[in-house]
CSV table of C-alpha atoms in Angstrom, one decimal:
chain,number,residue,atom,x,y,z
A,4,UNK,CA,13.2,-42.8,-25.1
A,5,UNK,CA,12.4,-43.0,-28.9
A,6,UNK,CA,9.8,-45.6,-29.7
A,7,UNK,CA,9.1,-46.2,-26.0
A,8,UNK,CA,5.4,-46.2,-25.0
A,9,UNK,CA,4.5,-43.4,-22.5
A,10,UNK,CA,4.3,-44.5,-18.9
A,11,UNK,CA,0.8,-44.3,-17.5
A,12,UNK,CA,0.1,-44.2,-13.8
A,13,UNK,CA,-3.0,-46.3,-13.1
A,14,UNK,CA,-6.2,-44.6,-12.0
A,15,UNK,CA,-6.4,-45.2,-8.3
A,16,UNK,CA,-10.2,-45.6,-8.3
A,17,UNK,CA,-9.9,-48.6,-10.7
A,18,UNK,CA,-7.0,-50.1,-8.8
A,19,UNK,CA,-8.9,-49.8,-5.6
A,20,UNK,CA,-11.8,-51.7,-7.0
A,21,UNK,CA,-9.4,-54.5,-8.2
A,22,UNK,CA,-7.5,-54.6,-5.0
A,23,UNK,CA,-10.6,-54.5,-2.8
A,24,UNK,CA,-11.8,-57.7,-4.6
A,25,UNK,CA,-8.4,-59.2,-3.7
A,26,UNK,CA,-8.7,-58.0,-0.1
A,27,UNK,CA,-5.6,-55.8,-0.2
A,28,UNK,CA,-5.0,-52.1,0.1
A,29,UNK,CA,-4.6,-50.7,-3.4
A,30,UNK,CA,-4.3,-47.1,-2.2
A,31,UNK,CA,-1.2,-47.7,-0.1
A,32,UNK,CA,0.4,-49.7,-3.0
A,33,UNK,CA,-0.1,-46.8,-5.5
A,34,UNK,CA,0.9,-44.1,-3.1
A,35,UNK,CA,4.1,-46.0,-2.3
A,36,UNK,CA,4.8,-46.1,-6.0
A,37,UNK,CA,4.2,-42.4,-6.3
A,38,UNK,CA,6.8,-41.6,-3.6
A,39,UNK,CA,9.5,-43.0,-5.9
A,40,UNK,CA,8.8,-40.4,-8.7
A,41,UNK,CA,11.3,-37.8,-7.3
A,42,UNK,CA,13.8,-37.0,-10.0
A,43,UNK,CA,12.2,-39.4,-12.5
A,44,UNK,CA,12.4,-38.8,-16.2
A,45,UNK,CA,8.8,-38.7,-17.4
A,46,UNK,CA,8.9,-36.6,-20.5
A,47,UNK,CA,5.6,-37.0,-22.4
A,48,UNK,CA,4.2,-39.5,-19.9
A,49,UNK,CA,0.5,-40.1,-19.8
A,50,UNK,CA,-0.9,-39.2,-16.3
A,51,UNK,CA,-4.4,-38.4,-17.4
A,52,UNK,CA,-6.8,-38.8,-14.4
A,53,UNK,CA,-3.9,-40.1,-12.3
A,54,UNK,CA,-4.3,-39.6,-8.6
A,55,UNK,CA,-1.1,-38.4,-7.1
A,56,UNK,CA,-2.3,-36.7,-4.0
A,57,UNK,CA,0.7,-35.8,-1.9
A,58,UNK,CA,3.1,-37.4,-4.3
A,59,UNK,CA,6.8,-36.4,-4.3
A,60,UNK,CA,7.7,-35.3,-7.8
A,61,UNK,CA,10.7,-33.1,-6.8
A,62,UNK,CA,12.9,-32.3,-9.8
A,63,UNK,CA,11.0,-34.8,-11.9
A,64,UNK,CA,11.1,-34.1,-15.7
A,65,UNK,CA,7.5,-33.9,-16.8
A,66,UNK,CA,8.0,-31.8,-20.0
A,67,UNK,CA,5.1,-32.3,-22.4
A,68,UNK,CA,3.4,-34.8,-20.0
A,69,UNK,CA,-0.4,-35.2,-20.0
A,70,UNK,CA,-1.8,-34.5,-16.6
A,71,UNK,CA,-5.3,-33.5,-17.6
A,72,UNK,CA,-7.1,-33.7,-15.2
A,73,UNK,CA,-4.7,-35.3,-12.7
A,74,UNK,CA,-5.2,-35.1,-9.0
A,75,UNK,CA,-2.0,-33.5,-7.6
A,76,UNK,CA,-3.2,-31.7,-4.4
A,77,UNK,CA,-0.5,-31.3,-1.9
A,78,UNK,CA,2.0,-32.9,-4.3
A,79,UNK,CA,5.6,-31.8,-4.0
A,80,UNK,CA,6.9,-30.5,-7.4
A,81,UNK,CA,9.8,-28.4,-6.3
A,82,UNK,CA,12.1,-27.7,-9.2
A,83,UNK,CA,10.0,-30.0,-11.5
A,84,UNK,CA,10.1,-29.6,-15.2
A,85,UNK,CA,6.6,-29.1,-16.7
A,86,UNK,CA,7.4,-27.2,-19.9
A,87,UNK,CA,4.4,-27.5,-22.3
A,88,UNK,CA,2.7,-30.0,-20.0
A,89,UNK,CA,-1.0,-30.4,-20.2
A,90,UNK,CA,-2.5,-29.6,-16.8
A,91,UNK,CA,-5.9,-28.4,-18.0
A,92,UNK,CA,-8.4,-28.9,-15.1
A,93,UNK,CA,-5.8,-30.5,-12.9
A,94,UNK,CA,-6.2,-30.3,-9.1
A,95,UNK,CA,-3.0,-28.7,-7.7
A,96,UNK,CA,-4.6,-27.4,-4.5
A,97,UNK,CA,-1.8,-26.6,-2.0
A,98,UNK,CA,0.8,-28.2,-4.3
A,99,UNK,CA,4.4,-27.1,-3.8
A,100,UNK,CA,5.7,-25.8,-7.1
A,101,UNK,CA,8.6,-23.7,-5.9
A,102,UNK,CA,11.1,-23.0,-8.8
A,103,UNK,CA,9.0,-25.3,-11.0
A,104,UNK,CA,9.3,-24.7,-14.8
A,105,UNK,CA,5.9,-24.4,-16.3
A,106,UNK,CA,6.8,-22.5,-19.4
A,107,UNK,CA,4.1,-22.7,-22.0
A,108,UNK,CA,2.2,-25.1,-19.8
A,109,UNK,CA,-1.6,-25.5,-20.3
A,110,UNK,CA,-3.3,-24.7,-17.0
A,111,UNK,CA,-6.7,-23.7,-18.2
A,112,UNK,CA,-9.2,-24.0,-15.3
A,113,UNK,CA,-6.6,-25.7,-13.2
A,114,UNK,CA,-7.1,-25.6,-9.4
A,115,UNK,CA,-4.0,-23.9,-7.9
A,116,UNK,CA,-5.6,-22.4,-4.8
A,117,UNK,CA,-3.2,-22.0,-1.9
A,118,UNK,CA,-0.4,-23.5,-4.1
A,119,UNK,CA,3.2,-22.3,-3.5
A,120,UNK,CA,4.7,-21.0,-6.8
A,121,UNK,CA,7.6,-19.0,-5.4
A,122,UNK,CA,10.2,-18.3,-8.1
A,123,UNK,CA,8.2,-20.5,-10.5
A,124,UNK,CA,8.6,-20.0,-14.3
A,125,UNK,CA,5.2,-19.6,-16.0
A,126,UNK,CA,6.4,-17.7,-19.1
A,127,UNK,CA,3.7,-17.9,-21.7
A,128,UNK,CA,1.6,-20.3,-19.6
A,129,UNK,CA,-2.2,-20.5,-20.2
A,130,UNK,CA,-3.9,-19.9,-16.9
A,131,UNK,CA,-7.2,-18.8,-18.3
A,132,UNK,CA,-9.9,-19.2,-15.6
A,133,UNK,CA,-7.5,-20.9,-13.3
A,134,UNK,CA,-8.1,-20.8,-9.6
A,135,UNK,CA,-5.1,-19.2,-8.0
A,136,UNK,CA,-6.9,-17.9,-4.9
A,137,UNK,CA,-4.6,-17.8,-1.9
A,138,UNK,CA,-1.6,-18.9,-4.0
A,139,UNK,CA,1.9,-17.4,-3.4
A,140,UNK,CA,3.4,-16.2,-6.7
A,141,UNK,CA,6.2,-14.3,-5.1
A,142,UNK,CA,9.1,-13.6,-7.5
A,143,UNK,CA,7.4,-15.8,-10.1
A,144,UNK,CA,7.9,-15.1,-13.8
A,145,UNK,CA,4.6,-14.9,-15.7
A,146,UNK,CA,5.8,-12.8,-18.7
A,147,UNK,CA,3.2,-13.2,-21.5
A,148,UNK,CA,1.0,-15.5,-19.5
A,149,UNK,CA,-2.7,-15.7,-20.1
A,150,UNK,CA,-4.5,-15.1,-16.8
A,151,UNK,CA,-7.8,-13.9,-18.3
A,152,UNK,CA,-10.7,-14.7,-16.0
A,153,UNK,CA,-8.4,-16.2,-13.4
A,154,UNK,CA,-9.2,-16.0,-9.7
A,155,UNK,CA,-6.3,-14.1,-8.0
A,156,UNK,CA,-8.2,-13.3,-4.8
A,157,UNK,CA,-5.9,-13.3,-1.7
A,158,UNK,CA,-3.0,-14.2,-4.0
A,159,UNK,CA,0.5,-13.0,-3.1
A,160,UNK,CA,2.2,-11.1,-5.9
A,161,UNK,CA,5.4,-9.8,-4.3
A,162,UNK,CA,8.0,-8.8,-6.9
A,163,UNK,CA,6.2,-10.9,-9.5
A,164,UNK,CA,6.9,-10.4,-13.2
A,165,UNK,CA,3.6,-9.9,-15.1
A,166,UNK,CA,5.1,-8.0,-18.1
A,167,UNK,CA,2.8,-8.4,-21.2
A,168,UNK,CA,0.5,-10.8,-19.3
A,169,UNK,CA,-3.2,-10.8,-19.9
A,170,UNK,CA,-5.1,-10.1,-16.7
A,171,UNK,CA,-8.5,-9.2,-18.2
A,172,UNK,CA,-11.4,-10.0,-15.9
A,173,UNK,CA,-9.3,-11.4,-13.1
A,174,UNK,CA,-10.7,-11.4,-9.6
A,175,UNK,CA,-8.2,-9.5,-7.4
A,176,UNK,CA,-10.0,-9.2,-4.1
A,177,UNK,CA,-7.6,-9.3,-1.1
A,178,UNK,CA,-4.6,-9.4,-3.4
A,179,UNK,CA,-1.1,-8.5,-2.0
A,180,UNK,CA,0.7,-6.8,-4.9
A,181,UNK,CA,4.1,-5.2,-4.1
A,182,UNK,CA,6.7,-4.1,-6.6
A,183,UNK,CA,5.0,-6.0,-9.4
A,184,UNK,CA,6.3,-5.6,-12.9
A,185,UNK,CA,3.4,-4.8,-15.2
A,186,UNK,CA,4.9,-3.2,-18.3
A,187,UNK,CA,2.6,-3.6,-21.3
A,188,UNK,CA,0.3,-6.0,-19.3
A,189,UNK,CA,-3.4,-6.0,-20.1
A,190,UNK,CA,-5.2,-4.9,-16.9
A,191,UNK,CA,-8.8,-4.4,-17.8
A,192,UNK,CA,-11.9,-5.2,-15.8
A,193,UNK,CA,-10.2,-6.3,-12.7
A,194,UNK,CA,-12.8,-7.2,-10.1
A,195,UNK,CA,-11.8,-5.9,-6.6
A,196,UNK,CA,-14.9,-7.1,-4.7
A,197,UNK,CA,-15.6,-10.6,-3.3
A,198,UNK,CA,-17.9,-12.8,-5.3
A,199,UNK,CA,-20.8,-12.3,-2.9
A,200,UNK,CA,-20.8,-8.5,-3.5
A,201,UNK,CA,-21.8,-6.4,-6.5
A,202,UNK,CA,-18.7,-6.3,-8.7
A,203,UNK,CA,-16.6,-3.2,-8.9
A,204,UNK,CA,-14.0,-3.1,-11.6
A,205,UNK,CA,-10.7,-1.2,-12.0
A,206,UNK,CA,-8.0,-1.2,-14.7
A,207,UNK,CA,-4.9,-1.1,-12.7
A,208,UNK,CA,-3.6,-4.0,-10.5
A,209,UNK,CA,-1.3,-1.9,-8.3
A,210,UNK,CA,-4.1,0.4,-7.2
A,211,UNK,CA,-6.8,-2.3,-6.9
A,212,UNK,CA,-6.0,-3.1,-3.3
A,213,UNK,CA,-5.8,0.6,-2.4
A,214,UNK,CA,-9.2,1.4,-4.1
A,215,UNK,CA,-10.9,-1.4,-2.2
A,216,UNK,CA,-9.5,-0.2,1.1
A,217,UNK,CA,-10.5,3.3,0.3
A,218,UNK,CA,-14.1,2.2,-0.4
A,219,UNK,CA,-14.4,-0.2,2.6
A,220,UNK,CA,-12.2,1.2,5.4
A,221,UNK,CA,-13.3,4.3,7.2
A,222,UNK,CA,-9.9,4.6,8.8
A,223,UNK,CA,-8.1,4.8,5.5
A,224,UNK,CA,-10.5,7.5,4.2
A,225,UNK,CA,-9.9,9.4,7.5
A,226,UNK,CA,-6.1,9.1,7.0
A,227,UNK,CA,-6.3,10.5,3.5
A,228,UNK,CA,-8.6,13.3,4.5
A,229,UNK,CA,-6.1,14.1,7.3
A,230,UNK,CA,-3.1,14.2,5.0
A,231,UNK,CA,-4.7,16.5,2.4
A,232,UNK,CA,-6.1,18.9,5.1
A,233,UNK,CA,-3.3,18.9,7.7
A,234,UNK,CA,0.1,18.1,6.2
A,235,UNK,CA,2.5,21.1,5.9
A,236,UNK,CA,5.8,20.5,4.2
A,237,UNK,CA,8.7,22.5,5.8
A,238,UNK,CA,11.9,23.0,3.7
A,239,UNK,CA,15.1,24.4,4.9
A,240,UNK,CA,18.8,23.8,5.8
A,241,UNK,CA,19.7,21.5,8.6
A,242,UNK,CA,22.6,23.6,9.8
A,243,UNK,CA,22.6,24.0,13.6
A,244,UNK,CA,21.3,27.6,13.6
A,245,UNK,CA,18.7,27.0,10.9
A,246,UNK,CA,17.5,23.7,12.4
A,247,UNK,CA,16.5,25.4,15.6
A,248,UNK,CA,14.2,27.7,13.6
A,249,UNK,CA,12.7,24.9,11.6
A,250,UNK,CA,12.1,22.8,14.7
A,251,UNK,CA,10.4,25.8,16.3
A,252,UNK,CA,8.1,26.1,13.3
A,253,UNK,CA,7.3,22.4,13.4
A,254,UNK,CA,6.5,22.5,17.1
A,255,UNK,CA,4.2,25.5,16.6
A,256,UNK,CA,2.4,23.8,13.7
A,257,UNK,CA,1.8,20.7,15.8
A,258,UNK,CA,0.1,22.9,18.5
A,259,UNK,CA,-2.2,24.2,15.7
A,260,UNK,CA,-3.2,20.6,14.8
A,261,UNK,CA,-1.2,20.4,11.6
A,262,UNK,CA,1.1,17.5,10.6
A,263,UNK,CA,4.5,19.0,9.7
A,264,UNK,CA,6.9,17.1,7.5
A,265,UNK,CA,10.5,18.4,7.6
A,266,UNK,CA,13.0,18.1,4.7
A,267,UNK,CA,16.5,19.4,4.2
A,268,UNK,CA,16.7,20.6,0.6
A,269,UNK,CA,20.3,21.7,0.8
A,270,UNK,CA,21.6,18.2,0.4
A,271,UNK,CA,21.9,16.8,-3.1
A,272,UNK,CA,18.6,15.3,-3.9
A,273,UNK,CA,18.5,11.9,-5.5
A,274,UNK,CA,15.8,11.1,-8.1
A,275,UNK,CA,13.9,9.0,-5.5
A,276,UNK,CA,14.1,11.7,-2.8
A,277,UNK,CA,12.9,14.4,-5.3
A,278,UNK,CA,10.0,12.2,-6.2
A,279,UNK,CA,9.1,11.7,-2.6
A,280,UNK,CA,9.1,15.4,-1.8
A,281,UNK,CA,7.0,16.1,-4.9
A,282,UNK,CA,4.5,13.5,-3.8
A,283,UNK,CA,4.3,15.0,-0.4
A,284,UNK,CA,4.0,18.5,-1.9
A,285,UNK,CA,1.0,17.4,-4.0
A,286,UNK,CA,-0.7,16.2,-0.8
A,287,UNK,CA,0.3,19.0,1.5
A,288,UNK,CA,-1.9,21.9,2.5
A,289,UNK,CA,0.9,24.3,1.9
A,290,UNK,CA,4.7,24.6,2.0
A,291,UNK,CA,6.9,26.8,4.3
A,292,UNK,CA,10.4,27.3,2.9
A,293,UNK,CA,13.3,29.0,4.7
A,294,UNK,CA,15.4,31.0,2.2
A,295,UNK,CA,18.0,32.1,4.7
A,296,UNK,CA,21.8,31.8,3.9
A,297,UNK,CA,20.8,31.8,0.8
A,298,UNK,CA,19.1,28.7,-0.4
A,299,UNK,CA,16.8,27.7,-3.2
A,300,UNK,CA,13.4,25.9,-3.5
A,301,UNK,CA,13.0,23.0,-6.0
A,302,UNK,CA,11.1,24.7,-8.7
A,303,UNK,CA,8.8,21.8,-9.3
A,304,UNK,CA,7.3,22.3,-5.8
A,305,UNK,CA,6.3,25.9,-6.6
A,306,UNK,CA,4.0,24.8,-9.3
A,307,UNK,CA,1.7,22.5,-7.3
A,308,UNK,CA,0.8,24.1,-3.9
A,309,UNK,CA,0.8,27.4,-2.0
A,310,UNK,CA,4.4,28.3,-1.1
A,311,UNK,CA,5.1,30.7,1.8
A,312,UNK,CA,8.7,31.5,2.2
A,313,UNK,CA,10.5,33.0,5.2
A,314,UNK,CA,13.9,34.7,5.5
A,315,UNK,CA,16.0,36.2,8.3
A,316,UNK,CA,16.0,40.0,8.3
A,317,UNK,CA,19.1,41.3,6.5
A,318,UNK,CA,19.4,38.3,4.2
A,319,UNK,CA,18.5,38.2,0.4
A,320,UNK,CA,16.6,35.5,-1.3
A,321,UNK,CA,18.4,33.6,-4.1
A,322,UNK,CA,18.6,35.2,-7.5
A,323,UNK,CA,15.9,33.2,-9.3
A,324,UNK,CA,13.3,33.6,-6.6
A,325,UNK,CA,11.7,36.9,-7.9
A,326,UNK,CA,11.2,35.2,-11.2
A,327,UNK,CA,9.4,32.3,-9.5
A,328,UNK,CA,7.0,34.8,-7.8
A,329,UNK,CA,6.3,36.5,-11.1
A,330,UNK,CA,5.4,33.3,-12.8
A,331,UNK,CA,3.3,31.7,-10.0
A,332,UNK,CA,0.9,33.8,-8.0
A,333,UNK,CA,0.7,31.2,-5.2
A,334,UNK,CA,4.4,31.7,-4.5
A,335,UNK,CA,4.2,34.5,-1.8
A,336,UNK,CA,6.7,37.2,-1.0
A,337,UNK,CA,9.1,36.1,1.8
A,338,UNK,CA,8.2,37.0,5.3
A,339,UNK,CA,11.2,38.6,7.0
A,340,UNK,CA,11.7,37.9,10.7
A,341,UNK,CA,14.2,39.2,13.3
A,342,UNK,CA,14.4,36.2,15.6
A,343,UNK,CA,13.0,32.8,16.1
A,344,UNK,CA,10.7,34.0,18.9
A,345,UNK,CA,9.2,36.8,16.8
A,346,UNK,CA,8.7,34.4,13.9
A,347,UNK,CA,6.8,31.9,16.1
A,348,UNK,CA,4.7,34.8,17.5
A,349,UNK,CA,3.8,36.0,14.0
A,350,UNK,CA,3.4,32.5,12.4
A,351,UNK,CA,-0.3,32.5,12.4
A,352,UNK,CA,-0.9,36.1,11.2
A,353,UNK,CA,2.1,36.6,8.9
A,354,UNK,CA,2.7,33.1,7.5
A,355,UNK,CA,-0.2,30.7,7.8
A,356,UNK,CA,-3.0,33.3,7.2
A,357,UNK,CA,-1.2,34.7,4.1
A,358,UNK,CA,-1.2,31.5,2.1
A,359,UNK,CA,-3.3,31.4,-1.1
A,360,UNK,CA,-6.0,28.8,-1.5
A,361,UNK,CA,-4.6,25.4,-2.5
A,362,UNK,CA,-4.2,25.0,-6.2
A,363,UNK,CA,-6.0,22.1,-7.7
A,364,UNK,CA,-4.7,20.5,-10.9
């Protein structure tokens, strides 16, 4: 390739003028030529202002090629190599860039709306002010990419890697962000509202979609209010004799318009499960824990919400429980009961009514 002049695709508008004077179809001639670019070696090629709408560039090698501002809408670039390519202002609307390598590519103000970029490599790419609205970046790698001012509205970001990326000032209205990697990413001034509304900005991509729903969806607000006012966390052992009691408590709480959540805390708790229980505990109105036979309560739960314990008459609470009560006034003395039937009959007066006001952090 050394000493070889870069290959330039002719501008279709000029060719059309020439071909029209000759009475032939220049458009079909150029598009037929474009279809033969699959797998072509085009490193450093000059495609400036080339019109390659719908062209097949599958696995083509376009490293360091000049494509500013080429017209590549609906082009097929699956597995194409575009490392350090110049795509500034290029039109890639609905282009298929699955597994394409765009490392260090220049994509400033490029049009990538509704483009498919699944598993694409965009490490260190410059996407400043690019239009990625409606694009699918699922599992794409954008480590260190510059997305400042980019339009990410309605963009799919499922398991996308955005570590150390710059997202300053991005529009993220309608974004779908799930399991996104954002370590050390810059996430300031993210606009969560559509362009026709007064802008509302947040500084966290993962909560952006939730905040917008919270502001604009009455049902979501109602669900959150319901959770914080009605959820009761029930902890106990799921042995046959204890499960009967726990189920009876759950049924009675349902009758009283609470939302009981039942957990077996005797089983070894994984880190994920402990985190889940702690999250529920922080949202719960209060906790009911059965200390029969003897059991224990995860101590981190006792520091966040009112904790009412119960125990079968004749049983003793576990050794560290009195210390827990001394240190936390919202941990109440166990209510002793003789039978399931008596416990349910006394639930309102002896258990629910005794709980302390919910502690707020």
